[in-house]
Tab-separated table of C-alpha atoms in Angstrom:
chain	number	residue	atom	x	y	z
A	1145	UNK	CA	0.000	0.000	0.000
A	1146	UNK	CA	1.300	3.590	-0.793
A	1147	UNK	CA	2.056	6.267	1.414
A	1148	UNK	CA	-0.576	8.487	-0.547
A	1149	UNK	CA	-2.736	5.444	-0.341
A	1150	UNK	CA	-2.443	5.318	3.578
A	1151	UNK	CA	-2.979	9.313	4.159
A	1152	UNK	CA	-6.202	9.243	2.422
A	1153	UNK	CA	-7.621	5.989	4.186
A	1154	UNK	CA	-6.757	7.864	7.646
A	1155	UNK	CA	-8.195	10.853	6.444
A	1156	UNK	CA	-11.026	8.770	5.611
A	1157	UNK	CA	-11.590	7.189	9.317
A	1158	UNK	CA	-10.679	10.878	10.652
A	1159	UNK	CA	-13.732	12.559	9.387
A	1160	UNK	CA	-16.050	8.837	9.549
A	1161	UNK	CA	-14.875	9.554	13.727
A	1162	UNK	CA	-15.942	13.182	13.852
A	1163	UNK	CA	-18.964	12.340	12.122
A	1164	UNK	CA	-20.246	9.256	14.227
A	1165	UNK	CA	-19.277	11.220	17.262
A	1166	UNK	CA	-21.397	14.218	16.360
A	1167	UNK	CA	-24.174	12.012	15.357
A	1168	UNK	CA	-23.998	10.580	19.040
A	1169	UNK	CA	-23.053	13.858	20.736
A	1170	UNK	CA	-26.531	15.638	18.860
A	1171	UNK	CA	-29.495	13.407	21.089
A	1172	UNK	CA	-27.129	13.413	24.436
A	1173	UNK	CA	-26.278	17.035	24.192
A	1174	UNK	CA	-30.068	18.000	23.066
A	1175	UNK	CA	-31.480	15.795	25.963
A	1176	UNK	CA	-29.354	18.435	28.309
A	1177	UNK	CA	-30.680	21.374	26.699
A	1178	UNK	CA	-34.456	20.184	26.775
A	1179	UNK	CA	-34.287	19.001	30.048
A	1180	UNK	CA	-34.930	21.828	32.213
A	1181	UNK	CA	-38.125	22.365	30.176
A	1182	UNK	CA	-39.411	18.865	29.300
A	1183	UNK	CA	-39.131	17.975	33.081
A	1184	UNK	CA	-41.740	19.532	35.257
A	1185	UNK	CA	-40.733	17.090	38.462
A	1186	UNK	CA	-37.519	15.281	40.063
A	1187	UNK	CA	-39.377	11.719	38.655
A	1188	UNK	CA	-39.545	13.196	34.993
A	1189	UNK	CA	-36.121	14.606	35.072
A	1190	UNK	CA	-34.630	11.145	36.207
A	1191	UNK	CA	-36.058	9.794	33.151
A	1192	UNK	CA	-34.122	12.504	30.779
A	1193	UNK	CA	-31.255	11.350	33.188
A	1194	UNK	CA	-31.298	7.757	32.449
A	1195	UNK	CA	-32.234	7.995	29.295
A	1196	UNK	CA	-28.992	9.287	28.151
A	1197	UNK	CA	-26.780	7.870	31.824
A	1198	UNK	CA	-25.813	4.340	30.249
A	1199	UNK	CA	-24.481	6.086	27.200
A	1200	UNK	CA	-23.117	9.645	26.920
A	1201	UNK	CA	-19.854	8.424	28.244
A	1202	UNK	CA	-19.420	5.362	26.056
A	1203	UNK	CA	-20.019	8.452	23.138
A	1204	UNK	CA	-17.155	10.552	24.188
A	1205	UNK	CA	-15.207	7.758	23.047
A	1206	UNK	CA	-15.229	8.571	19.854
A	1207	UNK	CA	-14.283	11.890	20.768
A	1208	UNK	CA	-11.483	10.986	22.363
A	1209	UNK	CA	-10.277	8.572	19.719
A	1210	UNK	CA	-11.075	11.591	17.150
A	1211	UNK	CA	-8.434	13.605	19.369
A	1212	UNK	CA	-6.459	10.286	19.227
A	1213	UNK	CA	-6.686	10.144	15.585
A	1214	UNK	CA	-5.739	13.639	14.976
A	1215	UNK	CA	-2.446	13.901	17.261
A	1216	UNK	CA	-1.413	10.799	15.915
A	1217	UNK	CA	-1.930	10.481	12.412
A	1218	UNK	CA	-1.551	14.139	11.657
A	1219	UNK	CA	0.607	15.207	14.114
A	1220	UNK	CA	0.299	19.057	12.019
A	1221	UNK	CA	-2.558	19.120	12.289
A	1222	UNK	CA	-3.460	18.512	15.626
A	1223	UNK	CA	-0.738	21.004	16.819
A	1224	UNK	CA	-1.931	23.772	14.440
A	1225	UNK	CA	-5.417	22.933	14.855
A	1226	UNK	CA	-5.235	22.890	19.256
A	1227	UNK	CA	-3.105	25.550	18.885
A	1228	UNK	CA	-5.059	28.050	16.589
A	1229	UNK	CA	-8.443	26.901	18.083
A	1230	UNK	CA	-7.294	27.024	21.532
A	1231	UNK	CA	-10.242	29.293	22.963
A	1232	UNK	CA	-13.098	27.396	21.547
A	1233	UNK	CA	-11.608	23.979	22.342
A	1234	UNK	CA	-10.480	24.972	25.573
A	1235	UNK	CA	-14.451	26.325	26.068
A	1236	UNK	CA	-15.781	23.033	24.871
A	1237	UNK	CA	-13.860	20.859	27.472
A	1238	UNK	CA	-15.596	23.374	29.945
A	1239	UNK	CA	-18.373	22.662	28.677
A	1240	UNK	CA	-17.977	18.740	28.433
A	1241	UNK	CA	-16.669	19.016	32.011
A	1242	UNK	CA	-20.419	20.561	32.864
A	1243	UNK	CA	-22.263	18.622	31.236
A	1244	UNK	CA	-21.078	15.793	33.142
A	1245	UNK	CA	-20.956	17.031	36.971
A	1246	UNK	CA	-24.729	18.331	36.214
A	1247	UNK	CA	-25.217	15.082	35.541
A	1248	UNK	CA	-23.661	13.407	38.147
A	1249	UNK	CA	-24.337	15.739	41.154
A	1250	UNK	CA	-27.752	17.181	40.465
A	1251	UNK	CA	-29.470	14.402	42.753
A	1252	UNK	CA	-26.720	13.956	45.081
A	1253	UNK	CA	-28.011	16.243	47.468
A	1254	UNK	CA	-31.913	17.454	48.679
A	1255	UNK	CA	-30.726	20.770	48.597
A	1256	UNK	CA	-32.590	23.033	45.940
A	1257	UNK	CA	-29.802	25.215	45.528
A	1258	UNK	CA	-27.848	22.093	44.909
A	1259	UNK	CA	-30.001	20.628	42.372
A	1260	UNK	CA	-30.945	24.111	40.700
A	1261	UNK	CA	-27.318	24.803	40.197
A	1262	UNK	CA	-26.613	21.561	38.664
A	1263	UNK	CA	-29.472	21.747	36.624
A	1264	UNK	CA	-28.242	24.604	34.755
A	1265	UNK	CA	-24.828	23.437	34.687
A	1266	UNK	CA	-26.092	20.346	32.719
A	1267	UNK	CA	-28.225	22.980	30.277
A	1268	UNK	CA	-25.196	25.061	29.888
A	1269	UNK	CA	-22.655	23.021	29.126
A	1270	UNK	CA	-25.084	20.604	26.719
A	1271	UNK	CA	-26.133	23.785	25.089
A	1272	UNK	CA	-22.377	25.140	24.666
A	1273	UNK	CA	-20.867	21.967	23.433
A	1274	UNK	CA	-23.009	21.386	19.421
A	1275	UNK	CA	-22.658	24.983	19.325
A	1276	UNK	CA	-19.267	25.323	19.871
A	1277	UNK	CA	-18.526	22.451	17.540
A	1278	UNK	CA	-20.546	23.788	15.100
A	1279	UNK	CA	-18.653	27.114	15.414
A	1280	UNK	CA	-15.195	25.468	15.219
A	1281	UNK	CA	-16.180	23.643	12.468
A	1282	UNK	CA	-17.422	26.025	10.438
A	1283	UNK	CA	-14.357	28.140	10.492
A	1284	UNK	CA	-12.575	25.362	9.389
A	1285	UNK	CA	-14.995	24.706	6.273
A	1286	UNK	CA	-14.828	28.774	5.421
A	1287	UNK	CA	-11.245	28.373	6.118
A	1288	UNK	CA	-8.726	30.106	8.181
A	1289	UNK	CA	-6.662	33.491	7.570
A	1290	UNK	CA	-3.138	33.173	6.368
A	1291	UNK	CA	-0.215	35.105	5.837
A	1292	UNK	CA	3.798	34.339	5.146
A	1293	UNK	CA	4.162	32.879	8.567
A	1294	UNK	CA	1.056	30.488	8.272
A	1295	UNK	CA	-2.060	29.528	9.065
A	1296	UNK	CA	-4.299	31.828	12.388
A	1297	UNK	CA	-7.157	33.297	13.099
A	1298	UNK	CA	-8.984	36.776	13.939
A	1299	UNK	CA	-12.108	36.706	16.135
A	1300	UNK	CA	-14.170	37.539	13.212
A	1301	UNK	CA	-12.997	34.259	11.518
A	1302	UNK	CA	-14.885	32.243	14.394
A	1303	UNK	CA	-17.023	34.651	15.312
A	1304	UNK	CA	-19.561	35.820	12.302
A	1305	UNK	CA	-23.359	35.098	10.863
A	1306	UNK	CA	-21.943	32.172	9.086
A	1307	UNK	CA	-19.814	30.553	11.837
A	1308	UNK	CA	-23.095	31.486	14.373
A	1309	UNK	CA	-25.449	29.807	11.263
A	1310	UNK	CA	-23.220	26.859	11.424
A	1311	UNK	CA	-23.271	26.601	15.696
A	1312	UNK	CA	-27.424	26.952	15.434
A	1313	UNK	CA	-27.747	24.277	12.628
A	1314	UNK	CA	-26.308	22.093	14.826
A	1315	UNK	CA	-27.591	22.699	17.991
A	1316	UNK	CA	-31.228	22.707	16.313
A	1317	UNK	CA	-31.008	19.401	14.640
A	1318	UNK	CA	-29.285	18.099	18.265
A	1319	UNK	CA	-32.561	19.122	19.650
A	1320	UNK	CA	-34.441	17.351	17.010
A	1321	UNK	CA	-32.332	14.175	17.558
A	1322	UNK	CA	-32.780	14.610	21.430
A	1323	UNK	CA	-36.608	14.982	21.401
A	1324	UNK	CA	-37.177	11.841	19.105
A	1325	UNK	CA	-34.471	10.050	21.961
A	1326	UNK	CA	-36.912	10.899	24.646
A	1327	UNK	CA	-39.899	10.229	22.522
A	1328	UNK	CA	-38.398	6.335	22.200
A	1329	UNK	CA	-36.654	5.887	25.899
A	1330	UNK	CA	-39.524	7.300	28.126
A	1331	UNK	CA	-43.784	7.294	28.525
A	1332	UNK	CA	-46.119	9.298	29.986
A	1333	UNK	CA	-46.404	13.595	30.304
A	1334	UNK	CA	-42.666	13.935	29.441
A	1335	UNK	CA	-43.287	11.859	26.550
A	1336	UNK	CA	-45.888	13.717	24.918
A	1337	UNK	CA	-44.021	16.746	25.607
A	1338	UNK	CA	-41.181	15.941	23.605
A	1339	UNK	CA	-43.292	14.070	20.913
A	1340	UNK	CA	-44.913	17.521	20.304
A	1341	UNK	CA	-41.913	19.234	20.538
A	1342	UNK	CA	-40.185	17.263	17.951
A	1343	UNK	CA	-43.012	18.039	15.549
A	1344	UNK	CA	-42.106	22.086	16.140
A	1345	UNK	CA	-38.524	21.966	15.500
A	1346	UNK	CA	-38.432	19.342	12.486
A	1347	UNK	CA	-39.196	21.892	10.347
A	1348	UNK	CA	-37.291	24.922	11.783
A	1349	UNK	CA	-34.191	22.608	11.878
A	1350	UNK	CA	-35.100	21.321	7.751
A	1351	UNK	CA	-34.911	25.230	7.310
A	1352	UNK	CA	-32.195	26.184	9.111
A	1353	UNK	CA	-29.997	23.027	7.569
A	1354	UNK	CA	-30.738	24.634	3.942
A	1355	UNK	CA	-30.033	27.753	4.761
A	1356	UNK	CA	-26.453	26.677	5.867
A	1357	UNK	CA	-25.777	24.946	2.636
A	1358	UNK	CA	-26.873	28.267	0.789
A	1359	UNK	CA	-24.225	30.181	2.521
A	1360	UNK	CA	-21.843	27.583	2.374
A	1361	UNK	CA	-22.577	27.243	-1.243
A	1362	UNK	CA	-22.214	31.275	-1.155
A	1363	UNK	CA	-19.949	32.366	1.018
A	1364	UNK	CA	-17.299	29.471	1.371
A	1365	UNK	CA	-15.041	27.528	-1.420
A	1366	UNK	CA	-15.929	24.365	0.415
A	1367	UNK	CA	-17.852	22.871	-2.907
A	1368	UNK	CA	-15.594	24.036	-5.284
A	1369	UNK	CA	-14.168	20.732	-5.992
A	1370	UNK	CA	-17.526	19.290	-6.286
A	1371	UNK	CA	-17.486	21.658	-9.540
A	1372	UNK	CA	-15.199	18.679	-11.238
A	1373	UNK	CA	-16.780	15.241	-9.331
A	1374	UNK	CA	-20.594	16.363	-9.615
A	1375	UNK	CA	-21.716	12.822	-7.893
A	1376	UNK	CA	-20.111	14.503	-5.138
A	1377	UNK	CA	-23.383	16.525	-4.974
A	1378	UNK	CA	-25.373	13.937	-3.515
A	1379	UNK	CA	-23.655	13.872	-0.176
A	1380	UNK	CA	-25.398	17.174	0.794
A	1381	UNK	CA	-28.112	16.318	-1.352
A	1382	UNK	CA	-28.300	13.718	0.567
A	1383	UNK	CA	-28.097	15.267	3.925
A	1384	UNK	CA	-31.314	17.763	2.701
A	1385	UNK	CA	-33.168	14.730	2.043
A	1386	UNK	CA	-32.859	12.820	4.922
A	1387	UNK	CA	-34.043	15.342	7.199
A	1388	UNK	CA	-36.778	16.447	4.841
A	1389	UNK	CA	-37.882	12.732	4.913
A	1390	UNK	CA	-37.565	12.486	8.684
A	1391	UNK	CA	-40.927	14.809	8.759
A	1392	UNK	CA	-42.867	11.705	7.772
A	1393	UNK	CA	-42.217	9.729	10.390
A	1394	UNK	CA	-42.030	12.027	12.987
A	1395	UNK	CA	-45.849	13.302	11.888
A	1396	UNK	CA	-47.057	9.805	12.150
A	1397	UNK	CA	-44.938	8.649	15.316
A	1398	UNK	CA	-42.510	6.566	13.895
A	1399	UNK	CA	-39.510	7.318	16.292
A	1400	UNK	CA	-37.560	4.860	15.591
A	1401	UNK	CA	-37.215	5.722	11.687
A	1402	UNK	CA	-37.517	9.617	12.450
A	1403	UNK	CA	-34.657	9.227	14.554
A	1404	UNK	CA	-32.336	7.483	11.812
A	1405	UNK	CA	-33.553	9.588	9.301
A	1406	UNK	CA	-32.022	12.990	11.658
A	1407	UNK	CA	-28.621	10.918	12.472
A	1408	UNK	CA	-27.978	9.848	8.388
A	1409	UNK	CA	-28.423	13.974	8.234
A	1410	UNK	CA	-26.305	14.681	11.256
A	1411	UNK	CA	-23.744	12.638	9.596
A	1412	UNK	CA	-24.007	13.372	5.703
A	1413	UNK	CA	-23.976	17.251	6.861
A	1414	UNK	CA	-20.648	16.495	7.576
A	1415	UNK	CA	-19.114	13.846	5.727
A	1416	UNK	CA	-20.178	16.891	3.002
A	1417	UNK	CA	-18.013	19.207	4.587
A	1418	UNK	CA	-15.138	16.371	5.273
A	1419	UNK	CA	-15.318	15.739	1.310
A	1420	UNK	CA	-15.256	19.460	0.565
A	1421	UNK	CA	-12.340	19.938	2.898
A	1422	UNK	CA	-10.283	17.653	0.905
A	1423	UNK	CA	-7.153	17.244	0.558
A	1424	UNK	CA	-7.267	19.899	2.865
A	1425	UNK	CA	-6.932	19.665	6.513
A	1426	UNK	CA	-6.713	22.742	7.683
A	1427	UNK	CA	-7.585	25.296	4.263
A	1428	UNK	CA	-6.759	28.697	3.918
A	1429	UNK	CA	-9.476	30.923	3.186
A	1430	UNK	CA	-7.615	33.925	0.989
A	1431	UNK	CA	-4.941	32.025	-0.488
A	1432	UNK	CA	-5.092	28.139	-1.159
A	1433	UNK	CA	-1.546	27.862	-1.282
A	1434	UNK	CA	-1.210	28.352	2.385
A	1435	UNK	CA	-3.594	25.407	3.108
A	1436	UNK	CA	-2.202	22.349	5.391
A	1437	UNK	CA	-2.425	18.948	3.087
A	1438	UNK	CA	-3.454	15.657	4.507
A	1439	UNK	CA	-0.063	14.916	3.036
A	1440	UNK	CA	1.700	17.639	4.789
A	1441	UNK	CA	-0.325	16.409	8.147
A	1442	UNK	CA	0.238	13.119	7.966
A	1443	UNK	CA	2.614	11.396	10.469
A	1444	UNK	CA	5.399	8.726	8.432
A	1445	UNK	CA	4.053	5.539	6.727
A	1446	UNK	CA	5.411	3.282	9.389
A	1447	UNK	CA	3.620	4.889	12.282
A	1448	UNK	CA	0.041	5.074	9.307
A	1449	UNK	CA	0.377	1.263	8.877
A	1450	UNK	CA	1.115	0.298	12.199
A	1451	UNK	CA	-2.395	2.574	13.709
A	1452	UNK	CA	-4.460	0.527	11.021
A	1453	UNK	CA	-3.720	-2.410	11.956
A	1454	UNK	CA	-4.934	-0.999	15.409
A	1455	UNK	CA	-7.811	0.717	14.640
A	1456	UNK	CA	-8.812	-2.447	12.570
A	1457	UNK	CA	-8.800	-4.268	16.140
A	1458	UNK	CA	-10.088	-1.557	18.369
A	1459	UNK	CA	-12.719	-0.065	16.718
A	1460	UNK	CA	-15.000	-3.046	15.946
A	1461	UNK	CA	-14.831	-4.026	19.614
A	1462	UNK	CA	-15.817	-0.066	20.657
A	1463	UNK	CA	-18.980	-0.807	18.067
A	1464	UNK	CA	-20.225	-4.368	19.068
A	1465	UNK	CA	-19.802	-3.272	22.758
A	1466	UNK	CA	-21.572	0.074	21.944
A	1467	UNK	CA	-24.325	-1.912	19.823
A	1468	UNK	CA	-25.091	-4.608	22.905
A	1469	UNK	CA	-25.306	-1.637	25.602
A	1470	UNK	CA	-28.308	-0.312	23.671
A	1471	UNK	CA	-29.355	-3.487	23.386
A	1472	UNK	CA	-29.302	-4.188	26.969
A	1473	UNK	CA	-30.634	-0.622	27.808
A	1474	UNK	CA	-33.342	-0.929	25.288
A	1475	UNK	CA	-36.248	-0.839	27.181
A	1476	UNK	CA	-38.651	2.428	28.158
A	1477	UNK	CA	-38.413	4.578	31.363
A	1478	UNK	CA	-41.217	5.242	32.910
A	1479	UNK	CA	-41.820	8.078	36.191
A	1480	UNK	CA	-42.062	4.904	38.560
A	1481	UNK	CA	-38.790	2.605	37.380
A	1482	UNK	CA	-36.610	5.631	36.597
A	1483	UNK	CA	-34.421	5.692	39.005
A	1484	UNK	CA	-32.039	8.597	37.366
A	1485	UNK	CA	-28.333	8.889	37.078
């Protein structure tokens, strides 16, 4: 196998992690964000809290191994990347860190300062983390600023309608993904809640999704290549599809389908902008020539070869243990068996 050959399989499995991670991140993180107003008492909030307990950590797996991936298969990358992106990364591990001690502590004490506080922490930080992403991540597809001495950014290159388009996208179709979740784990009031609430945001999420690709289309270079492959098209055609399709099943209360439907969106949205991005790891918005390569990025062919053989091991075992913990979680929570997290 070829050197060439090896940088574009790992740049392959590099965005396939990001994407299954944000796919899993979208229901856990939107469960966080809903659940100070789906849950009108401490019996409906421990069923948001076990509904997403027995897996949110087995999720951050794959970011981990996407942070993994990243420092050790494109050793560049990950130091420009952490390095350029240091505020927003260092903002999302704040918010990760929230997230979890909100869900943790909030019933560890009877206090209701205590749980109040926690509460919010757990809103805060689920609410920070898609849209952070989706900020980060949207830079990168607009690209970053460049000038003799490399790649940076300005606070306008993070911060700006399209970067803070790109951070609401996700966070609404998290919601969406969260509020068919709760729609399969639990019964009764909360239930209907977030049945009804799925049914709101379905299509403000299918609107907000196209307008992203419009200004991606408009004010980014992301597709350009897609100018010379047009099957490459289909991948956000694709991605406009699936969520327009998930408004069937959601009106008739197929959850289970809805909820695929939203995830194959989650992910196309951004195996599209993976695909645009290449063979660009880190592009350069004004001038291409400053971009970082995959080839650039990558680490040497020994250390490539010897991770795939690795990740060929590891990563099937992270899936079929993943795969029988929802199996063996599978069943509804109702007010009286919840017993929270």
């Amino acid at each position: 196998m070829s050197y060439e050959t090896l940088t574009i399989i790992w740049f392959s499995i590099w965005g396939l992690i990001w994407a299954i991670y944000f796919v899993l991140e979208g229901y856990t993180a939107g469960t966080g964000i809903l659940f100070p107003f789906l849950a009108k008492k401490e019996e409906e909030q421990r069923q948001l809290q076990e509904s997403i307990g027995p897996f949110w950590g087995s999720n951050e797996v794959w970011l981990i191994t996407a942070g993994g991936v990243t420092f050790a298969a494109f050793p560049e990358t990950y130091g420009t990347m952490f390095s350029t992106f240091y505020i927003p990364l260092y903002l999302i591990l704040f918010a990760l860190f929230f997230r979890a001690t909100g869900l943790e502590f909030m019933h560890k004490s009877n206090s209701s300062l205590w749980k109040q506080s926690w509460k919010w922490a757990f809103f805060s930080g689920s609410l920070l983390i898609p849209f952070l992403f989706g900020l980060t991540f949207s830079a990168l597809f607009r690209g970053l600023s460049s000038n003799e001495h490399g790649l940076y950014i300005t606070f306008s290159d993070v911060i700006n309608a399209y970067g803070i388009l790109g951070g609401s996208t996700f966070v609404l179709l998290s919601l969406l993904s969260s509020a068919i979740w709760i729609s399969i784990k639990t019964e009764g009031a909360v239930q209907k809640r977030a049945t009804l609430l799925a049914k709101k945001i379905w299509p403000i999420s299918s609107g907000f999704l196209s307008l992203f690709f419009i200004a991606t289309t408009n004010q980014t270079s992301l597709f350009n290549s897609f100018a010379n492959e047009p099957v490459l098209w289909l991948i956000p055609g694709f991605t406009l599809l699936f969520i327009l399709f998930a408004g069937i099943p959601i009106v008739y209360n197929k959850w289970g389908m809805g909820f695929a439907f939203v995830s194959l969106s989650i992910f196309t949205l951004f195996a599209a902008g993976f695909t645009g991005m290449f063979p660009n790891m880190l592009p350069a918005r004004m001038n291409s020539s400053f971009s970082l390569t995959l080839y650039e990025a990558a680490g040497s062919e020994l250390n490539l070869t010897i991770m795939l053989w690795i990740t060929f091991f590891i990563v099937p075992v992270v899936i079929l243990y993943q795969i029988w913990m929802y199996r063996i979680f599978r069943g509804k929570i109702t007010e009286k068996n919840a017993r929270g997290y």
